[in-house]
Short mmCIF file of C-alpha atoms in Angstrom, two decimals:
data_model
loop_
_atom_site.label_atom_id
_atom_site.label_comp_id
_atom_site.label_asym_id
_atom_site.label_seq_id
_atom_site.Cartn_x
_atom_site.Cartn_y
_atom_site.Cartn_z
CA MET A 425 240.47 28.19 -26.31
CA TYR A 426 240.14 31.18 -24.05
CA ILE A 427 243.28 32.68 -25.54
CA ASP A 428 241.90 32.28 -29.10
CA ASN A 429 238.64 34.14 -28.19
CA MET A 430 240.53 37.03 -26.70
CA ALA A 431 242.66 37.30 -29.81
CA ALA A 432 239.52 37.40 -31.98
CA ILE A 433 237.97 40.16 -29.87
CA SER A 434 241.18 42.17 -30.03
CA GLU A 435 241.32 41.73 -33.76
CA SER A 436 237.70 42.93 -34.24
CA ALA A 437 238.37 45.95 -32.09
CA LYS A 438 241.37 46.83 -34.22
CA MET A 439 239.28 46.59 -37.40
CA ALA A 440 236.56 48.84 -35.94
CA ASN A 441 239.17 51.44 -35.08
CA GLY A 442 240.62 51.49 -38.58
CA SER A 443 243.50 49.10 -37.80
CA GLN A 444 244.41 51.12 -34.66
CA GLU A 445 244.73 49.46 -31.27
CA ILE A 446 242.25 50.54 -28.61
CA SER A 447 243.09 50.94 -24.98
CA LEU A 448 240.26 50.62 -22.47
CA ASN A 449 242.06 52.95 -20.08
CA LYS A 450 242.18 55.62 -22.80
CA SER A 451 238.37 55.82 -22.92
CA SER A 452 238.23 56.89 -19.29
CA ASP A 453 240.29 59.99 -19.96
CA THR A 454 239.43 62.45 -22.73
CA GLN A 455 238.13 60.11 -25.42
CA GLY A 456 240.79 61.50 -27.75
CA ALA A 457 239.07 64.82 -28.52
CA LYS A 458 240.31 66.43 -31.71
CA PRO A 459 241.35 70.02 -32.15
CA GLY A 460 238.40 72.35 -32.79
CA ILE A 461 235.96 70.18 -30.85
CA ALA A 462 234.78 71.49 -27.48
CA ASP A 463 235.73 69.16 -24.67
CA ASP A 464 233.88 70.93 -21.86
CA ALA A 465 230.77 68.91 -20.91
CA ASP A 466 229.05 71.98 -19.49
CA ASP A 467 229.66 74.28 -22.47
CA THR A 468 226.28 75.92 -23.29
CA SER A 469 227.54 78.84 -25.38
CA GLU A 470 225.64 79.49 -28.58
CA ASP A 471 227.10 77.79 -31.62
CA PRO A 472 228.17 80.07 -34.51
CA LEU A 473 225.98 78.00 -36.83
CA ILE A 474 222.94 79.10 -34.85
CA ARG A 475 223.85 82.74 -35.26
CA GLN A 476 224.74 82.31 -38.92
CA TYR A 477 221.73 80.34 -40.14
CA GLY A 478 219.17 81.26 -37.54
CA PHE A 479 218.01 77.70 -36.81
CA PRO A 480 216.96 76.95 -33.23
CA LEU A 481 219.32 74.50 -31.50
CA PRO A 482 216.80 71.60 -31.41
CA ASP A 483 216.15 71.96 -35.16
CA LEU A 484 219.86 72.30 -35.87
CA TYR A 485 220.57 69.16 -33.83
CA LYS A 486 217.92 67.17 -35.72
CA MET A 487 219.41 68.23 -39.05
CA ALA A 488 222.88 67.28 -37.80
CA VAL A 489 221.70 63.81 -36.74
CA GLN A 490 219.97 63.31 -40.07
CA PHE A 491 223.05 64.45 -41.97
CA TYR A 492 225.30 62.14 -39.90
CA LYS A 493 223.11 59.09 -40.57
CA GLU A 494 222.88 59.77 -44.29
CA HIS A 495 226.44 60.85 -45.04
CA GLU A 496 228.75 59.18 -42.48
CA GLY A 497 231.12 56.92 -44.37
CA LYS A 498 230.22 58.63 -47.68
CA ALA A 499 230.82 62.37 -47.43
CA PHE A 500 233.22 62.01 -44.48
CA LEU A 501 234.88 59.38 -42.31
CA SER A 502 234.97 59.48 -38.52
CA SER A 503 237.23 57.56 -36.16
CA TYR A 504 236.03 54.95 -33.74
CA GLU A 505 236.40 57.38 -30.84
CA ASP A 506 234.33 60.00 -32.70
CA LYS A 507 231.59 57.46 -33.38
CA LEU A 508 231.49 56.52 -29.71
CA ARG A 509 231.20 60.19 -28.70
CA PHE A 510 228.49 60.87 -31.29
CA ILE A 511 226.50 57.94 -29.93
CA ALA A 512 227.10 59.05 -26.34
CA LEU A 513 225.91 62.58 -27.14
CA THR A 514 222.69 61.29 -28.73
CA LYS A 515 222.09 59.14 -25.60
CA GLN A 516 222.73 62.15 -23.36
CA THR A 517 220.32 64.27 -25.43
CA SER A 518 217.56 61.66 -25.49
CA HIS A 519 217.82 60.17 -21.96
CA GLY A 520 219.94 62.56 -19.92
CA PRO A 521 222.99 61.59 -17.80
CA PHE A 522 224.00 57.95 -17.54
CA ARG A 523 222.32 55.93 -14.78
CA ALA A 524 223.39 52.29 -14.35
CA ASP A 525 220.05 51.25 -12.83
CA HIS A 526 218.21 52.48 -15.96
CA VAL A 527 220.54 50.90 -18.51
CA PRO A 528 220.55 47.14 -19.21
CA ASP A 529 223.79 45.32 -18.50
CA VAL A 530 226.08 44.29 -21.33
CA GLY A 531 228.15 41.21 -21.40
CA VAL A 532 231.86 41.12 -20.63
CA LEU A 533 232.59 39.99 -24.15
CA ASP A 534 230.54 42.86 -25.73
CA VAL A 535 233.48 45.17 -26.30
CA ILE A 536 231.64 47.74 -28.43
CA GLY A 537 228.71 47.84 -26.00
CA ASN A 538 231.04 48.42 -23.08
CA HIS A 539 232.85 51.17 -24.99
CA ARG A 540 229.56 52.97 -25.77
CA ARG A 541 228.42 52.57 -22.18
CA ARG A 542 231.66 54.08 -20.85
CA ALA A 543 231.61 56.92 -23.40
CA TRP A 544 228.09 57.87 -22.25
CA GLN A 545 229.14 57.57 -18.61
CA ASN A 546 232.11 59.87 -19.20
CA LEU A 547 229.77 62.71 -20.25
CA GLY A 548 228.79 62.98 -16.59
CA SER A 549 226.07 65.59 -15.84
CA MET A 550 226.28 67.36 -19.20
CA SER A 551 222.94 69.03 -19.97
CA GLN A 552 220.86 68.08 -22.97
CA GLN A 553 221.40 71.55 -24.49
CA SER A 554 225.17 71.14 -24.16
CA ALA A 555 225.01 67.65 -25.65
CA MET A 556 223.12 68.90 -28.71
CA ASN A 557 225.52 71.82 -29.07
CA GLU A 558 228.54 69.48 -28.79
CA PHE A 559 227.12 67.13 -31.42
CA VAL A 560 226.69 69.99 -33.91
CA ARG A 561 230.19 71.35 -33.26
CA MET A 562 231.81 67.94 -33.73
CA LEU A 563 229.98 67.33 -36.99
CA ASP A 564 230.88 70.80 -38.29
CA ALA A 565 234.58 70.21 -37.41
CA LEU A 566 234.68 66.77 -39.04
CA CYS A 567 232.69 67.52 -42.21
CA PRO A 568 232.89 70.87 -44.05
CA LEU A 569 229.98 69.75 -46.26
CA PHE A 570 227.68 70.10 -43.26
CA ARG A 571 227.68 73.89 -43.70
CA THR A 572 226.78 73.46 -47.38
CA TYR A 573 223.92 71.24 -46.29
CA LEU A 574 222.74 73.87 -43.83
CA GLU A 575 222.94 76.59 -46.48
CA ALA A 576 220.79 74.48 -48.81
CA ARG A 577 218.27 73.89 -46.03
CA LYS A 578 218.28 77.59 -45.23
CA ARG A 579 217.60 78.51 -48.86
CA ASP A 580 214.85 75.92 -49.04
CA ASP A 581 213.23 77.23 -45.86
CA ASP A 582 213.55 80.81 -47.07
CA GLU A 583 211.91 79.87 -50.36
CA LYS A 584 209.07 78.11 -48.55
CA GLU A 585 208.63 81.14 -46.32
CA ARG A 586 208.61 83.44 -49.35
CA LEU A 587 205.98 81.28 -51.08
CA ARG A 588 203.93 81.17 -47.88
CA ARG A 589 204.01 84.95 -47.56
CA GLU A 590 203.10 85.36 -51.22
CA GLU A 591 200.18 82.96 -50.75
CA ASP A 592 199.07 84.81 -47.62
CA GLU A 593 199.29 88.11 -49.49
CA ARG A 594 197.34 86.66 -52.41
CA GLN A 595 194.63 85.34 -50.09
CA ARG A 596 194.53 88.67 -48.25
CA GLN A 597 194.12 90.59 -51.50
CA ALA A 598 191.46 88.13 -52.68
CA TRP A 599 189.60 88.52 -49.37
CA GLU A 600 189.82 92.31 -49.55
CA GLN A 601 188.58 92.26 -53.12
CA GLU A 602 185.70 90.00 -52.13
CA GLN A 603 184.82 92.26 -49.21
CA HIS A 604 185.02 95.29 -51.49
CA GLN A 605 182.67 93.62 -53.96
CA LEU A 606 180.26 92.74 -51.15
CA LEU A 607 180.29 96.32 -49.88
CA GLU A 608 179.74 97.61 -53.40
CA GLU A 609 176.82 95.22 -53.83
CA GLN A 610 175.33 96.23 -50.48
CA ARG A 611 175.77 99.89 -51.37
CA ARG A 612 174.13 99.30 -54.74
CA VAL A 613 171.20 97.48 -53.12
CA GLN A 614 170.82 100.25 -50.52
CA ASP A 615 170.95 102.94 -53.21
CA GLU A 616 168.37 101.07 -55.24
CA ALA A 617 166.11 100.65 -52.19
CA ARG A 618 166.57 104.34 -51.33
CA ARG A 619 165.73 105.35 -54.88
CA ARG A 620 162.60 103.20 -54.86
CA ALA A 621 161.58 104.58 -51.47
CA GLU A 622 162.05 108.14 -52.71
CA ASN A 623 160.04 107.42 -55.85
CA HIS A 624 157.31 105.76 -53.79
CA ARG A 625 157.27 108.69 -51.36
CA ARG A 626 157.09 111.18 -54.22
CA HIS A 627 154.23 109.34 -55.96
CA LEU A 628 152.40 108.95 -52.64
CA ALA A 629 152.85 112.63 -51.84
CA GLU A 630 151.50 113.62 -55.25
CA ALA A 631 148.43 111.41 -54.76
CA LEU A 632 147.76 112.70 -51.24
CA ASN A 633 148.32 116.31 -52.30
CA ARG A 634 145.71 115.95 -55.04
CA GLN A 635 143.23 114.61 -52.49
CA THR A 636 143.84 117.23 -49.79
CA HIS A 637 144.72 120.31 -51.81
CA GLU A 638 141.19 121.76 -51.81
CA GLN A 639 140.63 121.39 -48.07
CA PHE A 640 144.11 122.64 -47.20
CA ALA A 641 143.71 125.56 -49.59
CA ALA A 642 140.40 126.46 -47.91
CA TYR A 643 142.04 126.27 -44.49
CA ALA A 644 144.99 128.42 -45.62
CA LEU A 645 142.62 130.98 -47.15
CA GLN A 646 140.83 131.27 -43.85
CA GLN A 647 144.08 131.64 -41.88
CA TYR A 648 145.79 134.15 -44.21
CA PRO A 649 143.19 135.88 -46.35
CA GLY A 650 144.77 137.97 -49.10
CA ASP A 651 148.35 136.68 -48.50
CA VAL A 652 149.07 134.16 -51.28
CA ASP A 653 152.67 133.47 -50.23
CA LYS A 654 151.73 132.52 -46.68
CA GLN A 655 148.83 130.44 -47.99
CA GLU A 656 151.17 128.45 -50.22
CA GLN A 657 153.65 127.97 -47.36
CA LEU A 658 150.90 126.75 -45.04
CA ILE A 659 149.53 124.39 -47.70
CA ALA A 660 153.00 122.90 -48.25
CA GLN A 661 153.48 122.51 -44.49
CA LEU A 662 150.11 120.81 -44.05
CA GLN A 663 150.74 118.47 -46.96
CA GLU A 664 154.15 117.45 -45.57
CA GLN A 665 152.69 116.79 -42.10
CA HIS A 666 149.84 114.84 -43.63
CA LEU A 667 152.30 112.70 -45.58
CA GLU A 668 154.39 111.97 -42.49
CA GLN A 669 151.30 111.01 -40.53
CA TYR A 670 150.10 108.75 -43.33
CA LEU A 671 153.50 107.01 -43.49
CA ARG A 672 153.54 106.47 -39.72
CA GLN A 673 150.11 104.88 -39.86
CA MET A 674 151.19 102.60 -42.69
CA TYR A 675 154.28 101.56 -40.72
CA GLN A 676 152.25 100.84 -37.58
CA GLN A 677 149.83 98.73 -39.56
CA GLN A 678 152.71 96.69 -41.02
CA VAL A 679 154.68 96.25 -37.80
CA ALA A 680 152.15 96.19 -34.98
CA PRO A 681 150.08 92.97 -35.05
CA SER A 682 146.39 93.63 -34.65
CA ALA A 683 143.43 91.38 -34.11
CA GLU A 684 141.69 90.37 -37.29
CA PRO A 685 138.39 92.23 -37.57
CA GLU A 686 135.17 90.30 -37.83
CA PRO A 687 133.88 90.19 -41.37
CA PRO A 688 131.06 92.72 -41.85
CA THR A 689 127.63 91.60 -42.93
CA ALA A 690 126.29 92.24 -46.41
CA GLU A 691 124.03 95.00 -45.09
CA GLN A 692 126.96 96.75 -43.44
CA GLU A 693 129.04 96.56 -46.63
CA GLU A 694 126.21 98.19 -48.56
CA GLU A 695 125.34 100.85 -46.00
CA LEU A 696 128.79 101.93 -44.70
CA PRO A 697 131.34 103.22 -47.21
CA PRO A 698 135.06 103.21 -46.32
CA VAL A 699 136.37 105.99 -44.06
CA ALA A 700 139.38 108.03 -45.19
CA VAL A 701 142.43 108.69 -43.06
CA ALA A 702 142.35 111.92 -41.05
CA SER A 703 145.03 114.58 -41.38
CA MET A 704 146.76 116.02 -38.28
CA TRP A 705 149.23 118.86 -37.90
CA THR A 706 150.27 121.57 -35.44
CA ARG A 707 151.04 125.26 -35.52
CA ARG A 708 152.89 127.44 -33.04
CA GLU A 709 150.69 130.54 -32.80
CA ILE A 710 149.04 129.20 -29.63
CA GLU A 711 148.61 132.50 -27.77
CA ALA A 712 147.08 134.27 -30.78
CA PHE A 713 144.75 131.30 -31.24
CA LYS A 714 143.60 131.43 -27.62
CA GLU A 715 142.93 135.17 -27.80
CA GLU A 716 140.90 134.67 -30.96
CA VAL A 717 138.88 131.77 -29.53
CA LYS A 718 138.14 133.63 -26.27
CA ARG A 719 135.84 135.93 -28.22
CA GLU A 720 133.37 133.06 -28.40
CA LYS A 721 132.43 131.91 -24.92
CA GLU A 722 131.05 128.58 -26.14
CA ALA A 723 134.48 127.73 -27.58
CA VAL A 724 136.18 127.69 -24.17
CA LEU A 725 135.44 124.63 -22.00
CA ARG A 726 136.63 123.64 -18.56
CA ILE A 727 137.10 119.90 -18.31
CA GLY A 728 137.21 118.64 -14.76
CA SER A 729 139.51 115.96 -13.42
CA GLY A 730 138.36 112.48 -14.47
CA GLU A 731 135.93 113.87 -17.07
CA THR A 732 135.62 113.25 -20.81
CA VAL A 733 133.97 115.87 -23.02
CA THR A 734 132.39 114.81 -26.32
CA VAL A 735 131.73 117.52 -28.90
CA ARG A 736 129.14 116.31 -31.42
CA VAL A 737 129.49 117.98 -34.82
CA PRO A 738 126.91 116.95 -37.45
CA THR A 739 127.91 116.95 -41.10
CA HIS A 740 126.68 120.00 -42.98
CA PRO A 741 124.61 119.55 -46.16
CA GLN A 742 126.84 122.05 -47.99
CA GLY A 743 130.14 120.84 -46.48
CA THR A 744 132.63 118.23 -47.67
CA CYS A 745 135.36 118.37 -45.01
CA LEU A 746 135.57 118.95 -41.26
CA PHE A 747 138.37 120.99 -39.65
CA TRP A 748 139.22 121.23 -35.96
CA GLU A 749 141.71 123.19 -33.85
CA PHE A 750 142.27 123.10 -30.10
CA ALA A 751 144.74 124.08 -27.38
CA THR A 752 144.94 123.94 -23.58
CA ASP A 753 146.56 125.84 -20.73
CA HIS A 754 149.66 124.36 -19.03
CA PHE A 755 148.84 120.64 -19.44
CA ASP A 756 148.11 118.15 -22.20
CA ILE A 757 144.82 116.39 -22.91
CA GLY A 758 143.64 113.25 -24.66
CA PHE A 759 141.94 113.56 -28.05
CA GLY A 760 140.19 111.12 -30.37
CA LEU A 761 137.86 111.33 -33.35
CA TYR A 762 134.91 109.08 -34.19
CA PHE A 763 132.18 109.14 -36.80
CA GLU A 764 128.65 108.06 -35.97
CA TRP A 765 126.57 106.88 -38.91
CA SER A 766 123.17 108.41 -38.27
CA ASN A 767 120.56 110.53 -39.96
CA VAL A 768 121.37 114.19 -39.38
CA THR A 769 118.35 116.28 -38.29
CA THR A 770 120.23 119.36 -37.12
CA ASP A 771 123.48 121.16 -37.79
CA SER A 772 123.95 122.36 -34.20
CA VAL A 773 127.16 121.53 -32.35
CA THR A 774 126.51 120.04 -28.90
CA VAL A 775 128.77 119.30 -25.97
CA HIS A 776 128.34 116.29 -23.69
CA VAL A 777 130.32 115.78 -20.47
CA SER A 778 130.69 112.27 -19.05
CA ASP A 779 132.17 111.25 -15.69
CA ASP A 780 132.27 108.13 -13.53
CA GLU A 781 128.54 108.31 -12.65
CA ASP A 782 127.54 108.37 -16.30
CA GLU A 783 129.80 105.39 -16.97
CA GLU A 784 128.14 103.43 -14.17
CA GLU A 785 124.69 104.15 -15.66
CA ASP A 786 125.84 102.68 -18.98
CA VAL A 787 127.16 99.43 -17.48
CA ASP A 788 123.92 97.57 -18.08
CA ASP A 789 123.77 98.71 -21.71
CA GLU A 790 127.39 97.72 -22.26
CA GLU A 791 126.80 94.25 -20.79
CA GLU A 792 123.82 93.71 -23.09
CA GLU A 793 125.89 94.82 -26.09
CA LYS A 794 129.07 92.91 -25.13
CA GLU A 795 128.40 89.96 -27.42
CA GLN A 796 127.54 92.15 -30.40
CA LYS A 797 129.99 95.02 -29.82
CA PRO A 798 133.62 94.42 -30.88
CA ASP A 799 136.49 96.62 -29.76
CA ALA A 800 136.63 100.07 -31.34
CA GLU A 801 139.96 99.27 -32.97
CA ARG A 802 138.48 96.24 -34.72
CA GLY A 803 136.20 98.15 -37.02
CA VAL A 804 132.54 99.15 -37.03
CA LEU A 805 130.55 99.14 -33.79
CA VAL A 806 127.08 97.67 -34.18
CA SER A 807 124.48 97.86 -31.47
CA PRO A 808 120.71 97.41 -31.49
CA LYS A 809 120.37 100.65 -29.51
CA ARG A 810 123.11 102.81 -30.99
CA PRO A 811 124.03 103.66 -34.57
CA PRO A 812 127.27 102.26 -36.03
CA CYS A 813 130.39 104.22 -35.17
CA ASP A 814 133.83 104.24 -36.83
CA GLU A 815 137.04 105.11 -35.01
CA ILE A 816 139.01 107.61 -37.11
CA LEU A 817 141.63 108.64 -34.55
CA PRO A 818 142.20 106.74 -31.29
CA ILE A 819 142.24 108.71 -28.06
CA LEU A 820 145.84 109.69 -27.37
CA ARG A 821 147.35 112.38 -25.20
CA ARG A 822 148.27 115.46 -27.27
CA ASP A 823 150.74 118.19 -26.31
CA SER A 824 148.12 120.88 -26.81
CA GLN A 825 149.69 123.09 -24.13
CA GLN A 826 152.70 123.69 -26.43
CA GLN A 827 151.16 124.02 -29.91
CA VAL A 828 147.78 124.32 -31.55
CA VAL A 829 146.65 120.83 -32.58
CA CYS A 830 144.87 120.92 -35.94
CA GLY A 831 143.29 118.35 -38.21
CA SER A 832 140.85 117.67 -40.98
CA HIS A 833 138.77 114.81 -42.34
CA VAL A 834 136.78 114.37 -45.53
CA TYR A 835 133.13 113.56 -44.95
CA PRO A 836 132.60 109.81 -45.41
CA GLY A 837 128.84 110.40 -45.62
CA LYS A 838 126.02 111.70 -43.48
CA GLY A 839 126.45 111.43 -39.74
CA VAL A 840 127.89 113.04 -36.64
CA TYR A 841 131.54 113.57 -35.76
CA LEU A 842 132.42 112.83 -32.13
CA LEU A 843 135.40 114.86 -30.93
CA LYS A 844 136.39 113.34 -27.58
CA PHE A 845 138.58 115.34 -25.19
CA ASP A 846 139.71 112.95 -22.46
CA ASN A 847 140.87 114.08 -19.00
CA SER A 848 139.95 110.84 -17.25
CA TYR A 849 143.60 110.04 -16.50
CA SER A 850 143.95 113.18 -14.36
CA PHE A 851 142.73 112.79 -10.77
CA TRP A 852 143.49 116.32 -9.56
CA ARG A 853 143.90 118.77 -12.44
CA SER A 854 141.17 120.37 -14.46
CA LYS A 855 141.95 121.52 -18.01
CA THR A 856 140.89 124.63 -19.89
CA LEU A 857 140.16 123.77 -23.53
CA TYR A 858 140.11 126.23 -26.42
CA TYR A 859 138.63 124.67 -29.54
CA ARG A 860 137.15 125.55 -32.91
CA VAL A 861 135.41 123.40 -35.53
CA TYR A 862 134.15 124.35 -38.99
CA TYR A 863 133.53 122.84 -42.39
CA THR A 864 134.58 123.65 -45.94
CA ARG A 865 132.73 123.13 -49.15
#
């Protein structure tokens, strides 16, 4: 019985080898390597297929394994020894060198299993890179169609790469076109907004120029009598400065949040008409202005440190607009304009100087009026002891030491203008003020 089993095993081995007898001792030698196939287990030189087709070795090995599985026995035939070496090379690539303690035992009667085990063991310490390279070389030597397969894969990959680049280029061009359209739209919107702003500025300038032309013309006539060209230049300069000031005030009102004013009473709405915006500008002839003002002693004031001077200018029965001009020596000074609604009994200009002592005397009055007196920036001031007062220009520090500060305001009605020159922020320096006020009809 034992002899019959051995004969059957020998017969199956002969059939697997293509009717060729297999010797177990032969497997321990060279595994019958064929010409053209590298037999060196440590050969890591680059395969010509890699240089020719440009595939990385791992990708080339995967394609070789796939080609072997699909076409072995159809496109080419390999011997039993070649099959054992192909299998051994795949084991070496996947698991590394053979280790008996990591491989399950095979039975004594499993001839094919023992042959595969020994073929893997004979590869020794061959690296995975060398095993992949050896597999590709063997397949290329056994099957010439493998190169045709690689050429087809190369053409397919090149076509995919070409289509990918074309798609990337198409997307890039589409993105650039979209960005160009967006920029064109933004430019169109900006041009439209700029055109509207220019039209609005032009219409606003025309309206303001119609309102201020008479008072600016009167001021220019007084500055340059008999010189029409200089009068026109000064009028244009004043109108441009007035427009810029008006636009700044509009911007501040839109951006800066302010407390909502208390609604005025019906009596206040009837008695107090709206107050126009004042015009402010500057001129450079500061030394000539000072020399001219020095001729009038009352027009030169010395404002001590910590003091505030209030120049009260009543409206004139024959006037329609108030003008003011002032300058200082060496240092700036605060300036603000208010209008007091009161019955005018005189047209005399008076000067009132207030300091810390005067402010302390008014503390009681201010406490009594606190509930009825809102902040000056919130609108009309109403007090049982004082007439209503509108703030036209808040007190701000002006660079009057560099240029002549000028301004004008159309009479809102009968009352008294309060020109406040503030030096309360200065603890040590006194200021010399040169000022002039007049009206036009």
